[in-house]
Coordinates of C-alpha atoms and ligand atoms in Angstrom, one line a residue:
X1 CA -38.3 -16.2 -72.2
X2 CA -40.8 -18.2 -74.0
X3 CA -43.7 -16.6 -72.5
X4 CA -45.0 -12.8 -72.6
X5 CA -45.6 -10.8 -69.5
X6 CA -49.2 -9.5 -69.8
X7 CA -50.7 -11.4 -72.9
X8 CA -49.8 -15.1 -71.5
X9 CA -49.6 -13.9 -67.9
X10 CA -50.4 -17.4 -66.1
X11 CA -47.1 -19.4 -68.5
X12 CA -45.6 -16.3 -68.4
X13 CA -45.2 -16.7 -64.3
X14 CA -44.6 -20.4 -64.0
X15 CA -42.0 -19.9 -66.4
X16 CA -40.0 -17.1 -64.4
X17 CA -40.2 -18.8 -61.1
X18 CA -38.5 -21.5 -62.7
X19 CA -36.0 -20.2 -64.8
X20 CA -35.1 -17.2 -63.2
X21 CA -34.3 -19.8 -59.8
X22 CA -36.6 -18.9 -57.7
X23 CA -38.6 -22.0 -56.5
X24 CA -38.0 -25.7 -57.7
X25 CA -41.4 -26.7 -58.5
X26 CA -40.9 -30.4 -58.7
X27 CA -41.2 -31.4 -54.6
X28 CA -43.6 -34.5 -54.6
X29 CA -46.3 -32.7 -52.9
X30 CA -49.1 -30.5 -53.6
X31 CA -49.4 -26.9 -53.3
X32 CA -45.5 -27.2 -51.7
X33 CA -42.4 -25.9 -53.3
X34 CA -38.6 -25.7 -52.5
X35 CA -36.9 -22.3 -52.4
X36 CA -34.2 -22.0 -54.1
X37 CA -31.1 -20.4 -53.2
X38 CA -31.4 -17.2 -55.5
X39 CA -35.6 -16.6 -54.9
X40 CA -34.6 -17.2 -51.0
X41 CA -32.2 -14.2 -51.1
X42 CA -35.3 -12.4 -52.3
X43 CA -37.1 -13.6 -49.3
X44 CA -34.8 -13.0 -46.7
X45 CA -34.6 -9.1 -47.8
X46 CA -38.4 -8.5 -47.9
X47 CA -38.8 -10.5 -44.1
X48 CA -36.1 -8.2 -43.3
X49 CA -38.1 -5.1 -44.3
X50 CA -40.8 -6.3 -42.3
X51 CA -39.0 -6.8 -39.5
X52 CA -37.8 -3.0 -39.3
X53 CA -41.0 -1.8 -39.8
X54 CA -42.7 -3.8 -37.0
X55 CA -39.5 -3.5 -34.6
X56 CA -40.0 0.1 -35.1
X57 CA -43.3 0.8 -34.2
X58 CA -42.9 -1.7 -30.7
X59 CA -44.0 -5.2 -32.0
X60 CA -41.4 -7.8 -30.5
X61 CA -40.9 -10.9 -32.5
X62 CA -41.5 -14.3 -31.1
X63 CA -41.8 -17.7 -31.4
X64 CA -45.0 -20.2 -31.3
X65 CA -45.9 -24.0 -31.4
X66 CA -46.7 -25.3 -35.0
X67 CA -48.9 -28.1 -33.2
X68 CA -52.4 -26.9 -31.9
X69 CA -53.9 -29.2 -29.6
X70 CA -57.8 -29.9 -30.8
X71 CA -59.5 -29.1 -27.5
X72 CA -58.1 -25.1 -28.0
X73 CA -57.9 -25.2 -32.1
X74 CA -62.1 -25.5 -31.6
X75 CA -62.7 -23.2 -29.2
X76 CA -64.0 -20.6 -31.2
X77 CA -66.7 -21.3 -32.9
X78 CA -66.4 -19.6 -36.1
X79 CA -62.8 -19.4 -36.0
X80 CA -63.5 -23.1 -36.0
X81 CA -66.2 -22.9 -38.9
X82 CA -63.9 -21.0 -41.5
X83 CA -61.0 -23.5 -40.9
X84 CA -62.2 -26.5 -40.8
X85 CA -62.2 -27.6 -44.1
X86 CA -58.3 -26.5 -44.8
X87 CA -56.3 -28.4 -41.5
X88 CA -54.2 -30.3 -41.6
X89 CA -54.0 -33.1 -38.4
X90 CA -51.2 -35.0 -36.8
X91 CA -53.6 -38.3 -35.4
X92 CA -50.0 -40.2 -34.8
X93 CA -46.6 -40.5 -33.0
X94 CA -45.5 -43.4 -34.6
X95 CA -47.4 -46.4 -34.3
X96 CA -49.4 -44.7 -31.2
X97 CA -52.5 -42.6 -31.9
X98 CA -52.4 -39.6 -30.2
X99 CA -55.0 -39.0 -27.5
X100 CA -55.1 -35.6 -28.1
X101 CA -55.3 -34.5 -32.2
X102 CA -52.7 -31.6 -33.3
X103 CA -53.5 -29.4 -35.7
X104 CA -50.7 -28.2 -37.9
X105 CA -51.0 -24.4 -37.8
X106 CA -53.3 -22.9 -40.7
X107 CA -52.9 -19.4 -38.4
X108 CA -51.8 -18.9 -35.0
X109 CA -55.0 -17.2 -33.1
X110 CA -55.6 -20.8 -31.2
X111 CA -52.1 -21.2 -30.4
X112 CA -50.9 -17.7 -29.0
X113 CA -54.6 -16.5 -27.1
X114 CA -54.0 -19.3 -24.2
X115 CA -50.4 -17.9 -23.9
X116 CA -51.7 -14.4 -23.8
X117 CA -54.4 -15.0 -21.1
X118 CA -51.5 -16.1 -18.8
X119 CA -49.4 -12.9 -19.8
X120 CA -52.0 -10.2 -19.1
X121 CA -53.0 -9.5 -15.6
X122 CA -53.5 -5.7 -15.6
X123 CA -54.1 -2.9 -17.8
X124 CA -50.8 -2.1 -17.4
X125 CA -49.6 -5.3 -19.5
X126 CA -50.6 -4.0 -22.8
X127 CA -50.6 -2.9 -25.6
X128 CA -49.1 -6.3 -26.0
X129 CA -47.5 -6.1 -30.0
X130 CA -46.3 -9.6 -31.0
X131 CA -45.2 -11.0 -34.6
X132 CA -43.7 -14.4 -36.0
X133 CA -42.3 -15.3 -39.2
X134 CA -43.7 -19.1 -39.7
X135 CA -44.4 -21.4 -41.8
X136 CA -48.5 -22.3 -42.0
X137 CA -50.5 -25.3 -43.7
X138 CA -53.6 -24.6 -45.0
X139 CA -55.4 -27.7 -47.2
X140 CA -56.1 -25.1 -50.3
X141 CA -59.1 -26.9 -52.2
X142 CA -58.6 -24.4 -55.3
X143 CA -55.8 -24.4 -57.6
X144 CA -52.2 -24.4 -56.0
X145 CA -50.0 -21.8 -57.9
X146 CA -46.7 -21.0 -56.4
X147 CA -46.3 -17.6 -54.0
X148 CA -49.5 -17.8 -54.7
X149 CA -52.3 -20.0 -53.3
X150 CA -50.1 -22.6 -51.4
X151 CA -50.8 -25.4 -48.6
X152 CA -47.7 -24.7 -46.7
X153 CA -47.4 -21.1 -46.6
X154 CA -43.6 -20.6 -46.0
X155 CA -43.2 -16.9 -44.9
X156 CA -46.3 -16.1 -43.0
X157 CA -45.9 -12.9 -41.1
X158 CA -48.6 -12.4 -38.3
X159 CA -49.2 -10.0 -35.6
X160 CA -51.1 -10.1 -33.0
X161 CA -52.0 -7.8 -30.6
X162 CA -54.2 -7.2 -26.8
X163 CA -55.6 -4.0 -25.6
X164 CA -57.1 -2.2 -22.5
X165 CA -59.8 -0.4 -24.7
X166 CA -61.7 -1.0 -28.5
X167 CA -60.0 2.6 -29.0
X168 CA -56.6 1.4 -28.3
X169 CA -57.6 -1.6 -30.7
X170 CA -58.9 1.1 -33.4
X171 CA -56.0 2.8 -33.0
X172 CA -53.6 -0.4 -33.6
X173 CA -55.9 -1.1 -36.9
X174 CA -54.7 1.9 -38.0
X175 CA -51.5 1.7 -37.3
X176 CA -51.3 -1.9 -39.2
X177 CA -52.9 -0.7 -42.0
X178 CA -49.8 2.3 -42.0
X179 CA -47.0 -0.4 -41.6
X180 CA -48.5 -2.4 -44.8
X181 CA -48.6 1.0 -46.6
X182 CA -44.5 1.8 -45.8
X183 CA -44.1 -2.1 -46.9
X184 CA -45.6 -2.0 -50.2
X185 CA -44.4 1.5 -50.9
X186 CA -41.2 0.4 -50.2
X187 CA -41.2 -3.2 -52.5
X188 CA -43.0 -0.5 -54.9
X189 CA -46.1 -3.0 -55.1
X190 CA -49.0 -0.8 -55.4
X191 CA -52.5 -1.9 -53.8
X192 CA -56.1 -0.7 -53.0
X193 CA -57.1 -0.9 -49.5
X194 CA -61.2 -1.9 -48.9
X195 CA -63.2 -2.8 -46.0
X196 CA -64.3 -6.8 -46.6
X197 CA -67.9 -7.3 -46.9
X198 CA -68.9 -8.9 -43.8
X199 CA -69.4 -12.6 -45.7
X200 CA -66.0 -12.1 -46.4
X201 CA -64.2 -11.1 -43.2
X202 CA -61.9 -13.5 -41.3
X203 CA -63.3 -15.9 -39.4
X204 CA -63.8 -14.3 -35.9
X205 CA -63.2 -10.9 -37.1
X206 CA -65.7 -8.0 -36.0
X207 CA -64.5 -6.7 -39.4
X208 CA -61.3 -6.9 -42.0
X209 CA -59.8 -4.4 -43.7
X210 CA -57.9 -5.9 -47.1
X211 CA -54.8 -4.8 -49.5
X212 CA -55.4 -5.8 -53.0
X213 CA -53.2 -5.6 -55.8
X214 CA -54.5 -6.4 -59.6
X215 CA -51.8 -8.4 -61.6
X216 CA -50.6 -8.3 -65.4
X217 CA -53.9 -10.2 -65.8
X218 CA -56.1 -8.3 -64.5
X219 CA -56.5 -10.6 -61.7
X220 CA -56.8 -8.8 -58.1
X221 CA -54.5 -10.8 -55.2
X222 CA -54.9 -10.6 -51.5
X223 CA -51.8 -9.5 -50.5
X224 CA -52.6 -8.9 -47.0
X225 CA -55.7 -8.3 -44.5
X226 CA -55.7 -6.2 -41.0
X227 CA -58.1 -7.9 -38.6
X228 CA -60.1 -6.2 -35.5
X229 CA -60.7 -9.0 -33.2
X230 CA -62.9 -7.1 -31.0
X231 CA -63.7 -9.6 -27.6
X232 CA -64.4 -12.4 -29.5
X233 CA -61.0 -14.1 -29.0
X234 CA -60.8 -13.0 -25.9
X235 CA -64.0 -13.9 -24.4
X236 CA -63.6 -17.7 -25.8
X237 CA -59.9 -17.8 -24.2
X238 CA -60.4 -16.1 -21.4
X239 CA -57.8 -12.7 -22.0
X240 CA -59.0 -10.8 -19.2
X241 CA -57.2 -8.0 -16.9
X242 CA -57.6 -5.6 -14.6
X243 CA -59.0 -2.8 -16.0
X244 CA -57.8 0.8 -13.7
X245 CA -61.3 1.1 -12.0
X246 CA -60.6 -2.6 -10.4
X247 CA -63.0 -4.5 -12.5
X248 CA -62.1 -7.6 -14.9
X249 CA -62.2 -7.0 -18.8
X250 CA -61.4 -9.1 -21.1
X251 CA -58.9 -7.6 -23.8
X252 CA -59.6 -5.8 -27.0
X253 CA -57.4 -7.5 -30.0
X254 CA -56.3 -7.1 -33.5
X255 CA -54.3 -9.5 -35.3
X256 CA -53.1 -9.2 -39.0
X257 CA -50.7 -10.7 -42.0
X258 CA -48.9 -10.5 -45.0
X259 CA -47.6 -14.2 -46.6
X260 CA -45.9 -15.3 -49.1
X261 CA -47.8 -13.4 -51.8
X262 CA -46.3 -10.2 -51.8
X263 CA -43.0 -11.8 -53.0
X264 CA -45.8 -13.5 -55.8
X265 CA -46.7 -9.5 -56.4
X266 CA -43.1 -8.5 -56.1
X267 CA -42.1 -10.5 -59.4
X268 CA -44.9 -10.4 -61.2
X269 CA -45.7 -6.8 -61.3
X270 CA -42.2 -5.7 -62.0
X271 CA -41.7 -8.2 -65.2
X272 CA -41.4 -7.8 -69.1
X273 CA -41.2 -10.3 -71.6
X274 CA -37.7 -10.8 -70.6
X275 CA -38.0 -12.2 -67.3
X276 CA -38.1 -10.5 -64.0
X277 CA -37.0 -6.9 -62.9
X278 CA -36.2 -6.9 -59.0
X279 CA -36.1 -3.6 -57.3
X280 CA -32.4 -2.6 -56.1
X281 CA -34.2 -2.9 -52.6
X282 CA -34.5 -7.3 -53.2
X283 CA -32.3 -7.8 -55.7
X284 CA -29.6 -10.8 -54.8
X285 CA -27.6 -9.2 -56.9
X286 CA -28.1 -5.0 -57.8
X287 CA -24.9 -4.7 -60.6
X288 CA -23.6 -7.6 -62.6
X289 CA -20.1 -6.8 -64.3
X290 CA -19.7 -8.7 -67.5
X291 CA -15.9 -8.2 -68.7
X292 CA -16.3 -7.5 -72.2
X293 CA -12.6 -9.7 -73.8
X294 CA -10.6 -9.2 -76.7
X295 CA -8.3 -11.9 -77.6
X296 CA -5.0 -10.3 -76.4
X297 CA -6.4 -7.8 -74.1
X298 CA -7.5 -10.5 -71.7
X299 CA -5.4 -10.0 -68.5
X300 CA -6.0 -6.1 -68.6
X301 CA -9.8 -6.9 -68.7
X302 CA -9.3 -8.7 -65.7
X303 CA -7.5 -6.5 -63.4
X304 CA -9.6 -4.0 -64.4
X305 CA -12.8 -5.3 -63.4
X306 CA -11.3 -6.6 -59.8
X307 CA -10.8 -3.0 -59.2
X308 CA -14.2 -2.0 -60.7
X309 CA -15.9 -4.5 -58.1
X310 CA -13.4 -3.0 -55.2
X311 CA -15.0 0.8 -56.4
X312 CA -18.4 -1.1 -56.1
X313 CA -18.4 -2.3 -52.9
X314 CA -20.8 -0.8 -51.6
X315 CA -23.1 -2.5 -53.7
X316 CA -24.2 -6.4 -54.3
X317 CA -21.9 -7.0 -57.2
X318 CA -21.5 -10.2 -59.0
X319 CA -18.8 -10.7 -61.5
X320 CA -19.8 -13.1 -64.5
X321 CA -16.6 -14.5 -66.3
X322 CA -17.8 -17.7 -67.2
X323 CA -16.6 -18.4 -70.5
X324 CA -19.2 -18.1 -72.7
X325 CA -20.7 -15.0 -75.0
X326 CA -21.5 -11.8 -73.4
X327 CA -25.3 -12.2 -75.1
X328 CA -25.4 -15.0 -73.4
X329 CA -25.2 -13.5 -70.4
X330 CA -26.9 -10.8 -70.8
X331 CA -29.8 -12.8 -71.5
X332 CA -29.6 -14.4 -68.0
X333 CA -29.3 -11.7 -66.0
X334 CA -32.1 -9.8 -67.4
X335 CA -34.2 -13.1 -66.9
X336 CA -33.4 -13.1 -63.1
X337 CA -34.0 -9.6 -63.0
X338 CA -30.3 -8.1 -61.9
X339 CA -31.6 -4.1 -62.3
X340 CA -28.2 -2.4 -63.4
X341 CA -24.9 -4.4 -65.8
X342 CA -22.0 -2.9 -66.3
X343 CA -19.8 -3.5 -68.8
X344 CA -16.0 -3.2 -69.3
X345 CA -13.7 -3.9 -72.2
X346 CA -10.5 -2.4 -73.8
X347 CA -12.5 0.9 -75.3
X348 CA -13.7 1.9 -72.1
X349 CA -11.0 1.6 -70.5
X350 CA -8.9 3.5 -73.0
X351 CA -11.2 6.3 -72.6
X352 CA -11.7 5.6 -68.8
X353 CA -15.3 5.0 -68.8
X354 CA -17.5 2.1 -67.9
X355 CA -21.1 1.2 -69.8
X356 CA -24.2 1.0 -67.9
X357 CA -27.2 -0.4 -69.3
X358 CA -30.9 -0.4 -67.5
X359 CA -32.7 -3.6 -67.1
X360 CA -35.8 -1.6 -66.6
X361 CA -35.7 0.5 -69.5
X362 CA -33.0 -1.0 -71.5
X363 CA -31.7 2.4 -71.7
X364 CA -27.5 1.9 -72.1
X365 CA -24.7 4.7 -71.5
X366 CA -21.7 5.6 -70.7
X367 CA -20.3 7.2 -67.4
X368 CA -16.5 8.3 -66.5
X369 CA -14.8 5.9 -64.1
X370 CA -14.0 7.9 -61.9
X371 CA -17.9 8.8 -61.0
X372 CA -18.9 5.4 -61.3
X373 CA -19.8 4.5 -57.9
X374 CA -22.2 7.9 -57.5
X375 CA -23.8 7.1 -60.9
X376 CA -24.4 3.5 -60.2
X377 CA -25.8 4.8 -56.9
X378 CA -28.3 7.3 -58.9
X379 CA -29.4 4.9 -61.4
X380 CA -30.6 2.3 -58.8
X381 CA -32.4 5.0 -57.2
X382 CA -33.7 5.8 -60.7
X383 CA -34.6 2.2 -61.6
X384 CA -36.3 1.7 -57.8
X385 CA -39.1 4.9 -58.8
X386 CA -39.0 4.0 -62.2
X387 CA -40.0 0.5 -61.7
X388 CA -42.9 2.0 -58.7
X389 CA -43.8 4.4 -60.8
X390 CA -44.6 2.5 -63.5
X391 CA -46.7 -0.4 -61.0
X392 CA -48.9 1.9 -60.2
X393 CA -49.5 3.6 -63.5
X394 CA -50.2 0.2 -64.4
X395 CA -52.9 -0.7 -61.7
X396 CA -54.6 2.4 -62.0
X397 CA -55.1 1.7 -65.8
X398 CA -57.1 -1.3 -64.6
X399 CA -59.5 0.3 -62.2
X400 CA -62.8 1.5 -63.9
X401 CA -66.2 2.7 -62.9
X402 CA -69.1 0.9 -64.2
X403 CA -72.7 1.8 -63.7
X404 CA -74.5 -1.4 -64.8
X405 CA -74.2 -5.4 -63.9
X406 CA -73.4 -5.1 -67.4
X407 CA -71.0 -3.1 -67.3
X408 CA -69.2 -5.2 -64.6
X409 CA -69.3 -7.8 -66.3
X410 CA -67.8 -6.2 -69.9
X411 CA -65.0 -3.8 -67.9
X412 CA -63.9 -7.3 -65.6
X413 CA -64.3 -10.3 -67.8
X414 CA -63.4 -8.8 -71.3
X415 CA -61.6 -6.1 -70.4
X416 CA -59.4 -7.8 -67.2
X417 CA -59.1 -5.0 -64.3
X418 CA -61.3 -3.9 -61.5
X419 CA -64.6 -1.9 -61.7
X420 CA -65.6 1.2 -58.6
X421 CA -69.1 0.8 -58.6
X422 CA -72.2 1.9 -55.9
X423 CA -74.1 -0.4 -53.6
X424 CA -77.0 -0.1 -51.1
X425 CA -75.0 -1.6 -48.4
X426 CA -77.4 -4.9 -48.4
X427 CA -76.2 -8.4 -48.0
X428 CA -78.7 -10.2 -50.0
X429 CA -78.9 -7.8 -52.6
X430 CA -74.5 -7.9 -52.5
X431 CA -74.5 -11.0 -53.1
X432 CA -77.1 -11.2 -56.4
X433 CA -74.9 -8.3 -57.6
X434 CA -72.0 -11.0 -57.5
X435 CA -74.3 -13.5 -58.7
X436 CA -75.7 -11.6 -61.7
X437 CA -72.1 -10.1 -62.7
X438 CA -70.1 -13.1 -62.0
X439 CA -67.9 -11.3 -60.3
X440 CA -66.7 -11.0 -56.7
X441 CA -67.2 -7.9 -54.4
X442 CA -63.6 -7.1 -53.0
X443 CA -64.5 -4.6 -50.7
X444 CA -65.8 -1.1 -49.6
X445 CA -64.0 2.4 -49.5
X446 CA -63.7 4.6 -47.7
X447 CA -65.6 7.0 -49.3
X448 CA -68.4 9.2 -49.4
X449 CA -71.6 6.9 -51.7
X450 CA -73.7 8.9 -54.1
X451 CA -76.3 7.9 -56.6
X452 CA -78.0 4.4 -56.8
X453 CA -77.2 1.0 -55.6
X454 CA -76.1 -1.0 -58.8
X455 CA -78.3 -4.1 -57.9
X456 CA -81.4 -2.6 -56.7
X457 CA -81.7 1.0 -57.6
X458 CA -82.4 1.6 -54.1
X459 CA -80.1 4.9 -52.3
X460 CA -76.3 3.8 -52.6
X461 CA -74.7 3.8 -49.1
X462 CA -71.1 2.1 -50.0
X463 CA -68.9 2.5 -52.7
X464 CA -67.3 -0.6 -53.8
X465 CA -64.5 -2.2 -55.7
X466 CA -65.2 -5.5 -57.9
X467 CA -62.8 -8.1 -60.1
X468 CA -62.2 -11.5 -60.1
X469 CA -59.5 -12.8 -57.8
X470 CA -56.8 -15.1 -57.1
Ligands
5CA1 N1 -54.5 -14.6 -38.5 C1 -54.9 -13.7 -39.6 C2 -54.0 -12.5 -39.7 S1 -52.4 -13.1 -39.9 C3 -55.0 -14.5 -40.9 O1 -54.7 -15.6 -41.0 N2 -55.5 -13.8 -41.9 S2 -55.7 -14.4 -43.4 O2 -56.3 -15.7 -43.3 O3 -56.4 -13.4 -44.2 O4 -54.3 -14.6 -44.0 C4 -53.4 -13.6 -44.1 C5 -52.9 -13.4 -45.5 O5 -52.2 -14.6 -46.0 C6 -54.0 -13.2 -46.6 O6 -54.3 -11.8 -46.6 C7 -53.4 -13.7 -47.8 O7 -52.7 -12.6 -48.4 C8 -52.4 -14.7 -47.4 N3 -52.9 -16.1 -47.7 C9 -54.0 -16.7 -47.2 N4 -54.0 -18.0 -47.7 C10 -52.9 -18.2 -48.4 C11 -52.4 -19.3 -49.2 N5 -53.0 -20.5 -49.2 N6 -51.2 -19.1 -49.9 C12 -50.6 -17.9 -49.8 N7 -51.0 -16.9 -49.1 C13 -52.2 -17.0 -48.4
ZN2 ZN1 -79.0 -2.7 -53.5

């Protein structure tokens, strides 16, 4: 690597996606990229994680249009409002302009609720729990970056869900918010979770709840939001049932999703300045054997390290006998991240060991053959909490408290991280904190305020976190 993890974050990223194989950059479009083969083994595994989690807690995965026709794509007013700007229309087949204008999905709201107010006729339908894994198009005016902020978001994973009651709907908030929580634990991608001030909720929320994460940079990312719909939806598209005193409701919903960023947060949180370091959990490949040849010793080598991979098996092993210097491979494998090598040549296996070195720590020793596949088995483990461990540590570094506009403004700009500050709870007097600070409120915690609001003095009701974003 070229570039340096935290000091030249921004090159430091392009440079990994690139090298390491994870997207080809150069498709002739904006904001669009091609997955490579190696980044879209990554992929696969993390859609797979959120899969189990949402199978397991009674969401059932589906499958909806990509084309919204106009007439129910503006059916909700501010649903309406906050997308505008970003769709993307079909006007054409062929030659023919369409009578009806289709909007390439930028979310799915418009094209699931008309589905859902023929599925629900009684109480007894719901809690309806649906998810897709799709692709979306939003037309991102700010800067494109890859994983990042893109125009055709490639692994959007939405829910969306219908209850009898706003408890049930509460209750399913809650229970997102917990699924996020196993799903980032899991990819060991720390995050703070805030309430979005309400000129910052999704458009047609009654309010959003966020997951932030703060990158090498400083930076904070969206990584996922946790929408309660209330009626709003519902009354606009006409999801009504029959509620068990006889009388027609409409349906309390929630909808919420997680794109392509967390595999953005995934690879940049758990880099060095040698390139990535996947968790075992993602990695394409968890143990790379390199067999380490000496000129006449060759063939033994060889045999050896077939039945080293047989002992590995239960692992994602990759053998690398290309034919060129061991550094030389050791230098690509730490750049795409492979968590555990393992090496092999005639002194180990005189003495029947094997060498193991760490990508995370770099950390290299021997084990006995015979023990290798328990060992190898420990140290991923080791490497997985290691690699959390350190995430989190890391984030936490970055979060200060700051008393003063001031303040903001030195801990955020100059110092790159995230300030916990006090606020009266005041929209006008929000937004000339933001103003003043040059710095964006991410959202309110849920805790208990004391002291004075930082803009006006006034009683602080909300305590809040601030940084610059993505
Ligand atoms: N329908 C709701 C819930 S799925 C919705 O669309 N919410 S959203 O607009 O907040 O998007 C969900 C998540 O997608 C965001 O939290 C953010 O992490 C991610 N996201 C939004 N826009 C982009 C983009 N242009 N590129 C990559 N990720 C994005
Ligand atoms: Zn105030």
């Amino acid at each position: 690597m070229r570039e340096r993890w935290k000091e030249n974050f921004s090159e430091w990223y392009s440079e990994v996606i690139e090298r390491a194989e994870i997207l080809d950059v150069r498709y002739p479009v904006k904001g669009v990229y091609v997955w490579r083969p190696y980044g879209f083994k990554i992929r696969s595994r993390v859609v797979e994680l959120i899969r189990r989690i949402l199978d397991a807690t009674g969401h059932e995965e589906a499958l909806f249009p990509l084309l919204i026709p106009e007439h129910e794509f503006a059916k909700e007013a501010k649903h309406i409002a906050g997308f505008e700007d970003e769709v993307y229309w079909v006007t054409h087949g062929g030659l023919t302009e369409l009578k009806v204008k289709l909007a390439l999905r930028p979310t799915s709201e418009t094209a699931i609720y008309p589905i859902f107010a023929l599925w629900i006729r009684s109480h007894a339908d719901m809690p309806l729990k649906i998810y897709q894994v799709v692709n979306t198009f939003r037309y991102e005016t700010k800067h494109t970056r890859p994983l990042i902020r893109l125009r055709e978001i490639t692994t959007f994973k939405e829910a969306h869900t219908a209850h009898a009651s706003a408890e049930d709907a509460e209750r399913q908030v809650q229970e997102a918010i917990a699924c996020y929580k196993r799903f980032f634990d899991a990819l060991g991608v720390p995050y703070i979770v805030s309430r979005r001030p309400d000129w910052d909720k999704f458009p047609g929320a009654e309010y959003t709840v966020a997951f932030d994460t703060i990158f090498p940079d400083g930076r904070t990312l969206q990584i996922a939001t946790v929408h309660n719909l209330g009626q709003n939806f519902s009354r606009t598209f006409e999801i009504t049932f029959e509620n068990p005193q006889g009388e027609q409701e409409y349906a309390y919903q929630t909808c919420y999703g997680i794109s392509d960023r967390v595999i953005a947060a995934l690879l940049a949180l758990h880099g060095d300045d040698s390139g990535l370091c996947l968790m075992p959990e993602v990695a394409p490949i968890q143990v790379v054997v390199v067999p380490i040849w000496f000129k006449d010793k060759k063939e033994l080598v060889d045999s050896e390290v077939e039945k080293l991979k047989e002992e590995l098996r239960d692992f994602r092993v990759h053998v690398d006998a290309r034919d060129i210097r061991p550094g030389a491979k050791y230098y690509d494998w730490e750049l795409k991240g492979v968590p555990l090598r393992v090496e092999l040549g005639p002194r180990d296996i005189e003495q029947g060991r094997v060498t193991l070195v760490r990508r995370d720590t770099g950390e290299r020793f021997s084990v006995p053959r015979s023990e290798v596949r328990e060992r190898v088995r420990e140290t991923l483990e080791e490497i997985s909490s290691w690699l959390r461990e350190r995430a989190r540590r890391e984030m936490e570094g970055r979060i200060h408290s700051a008393q003063s506009i001031e303040e903001i403004r030195s801990q955020v700009v100059e110092k790159g991280g995230v300030v916990r500050t006090t606020w009266c709870g005041r929209e006008a007097c929000g937004k000339g904190i933001e103003d003043s600070a040059d710095v964006d409120i991410l959202g309110i915690l849920e805790e208990e305020a004391q002291g004075t609001c930082v803009g006006c003095g006034e009683r602080a009701e909300r305590v809040i976190i601030m940084g610059r974003s993505y």
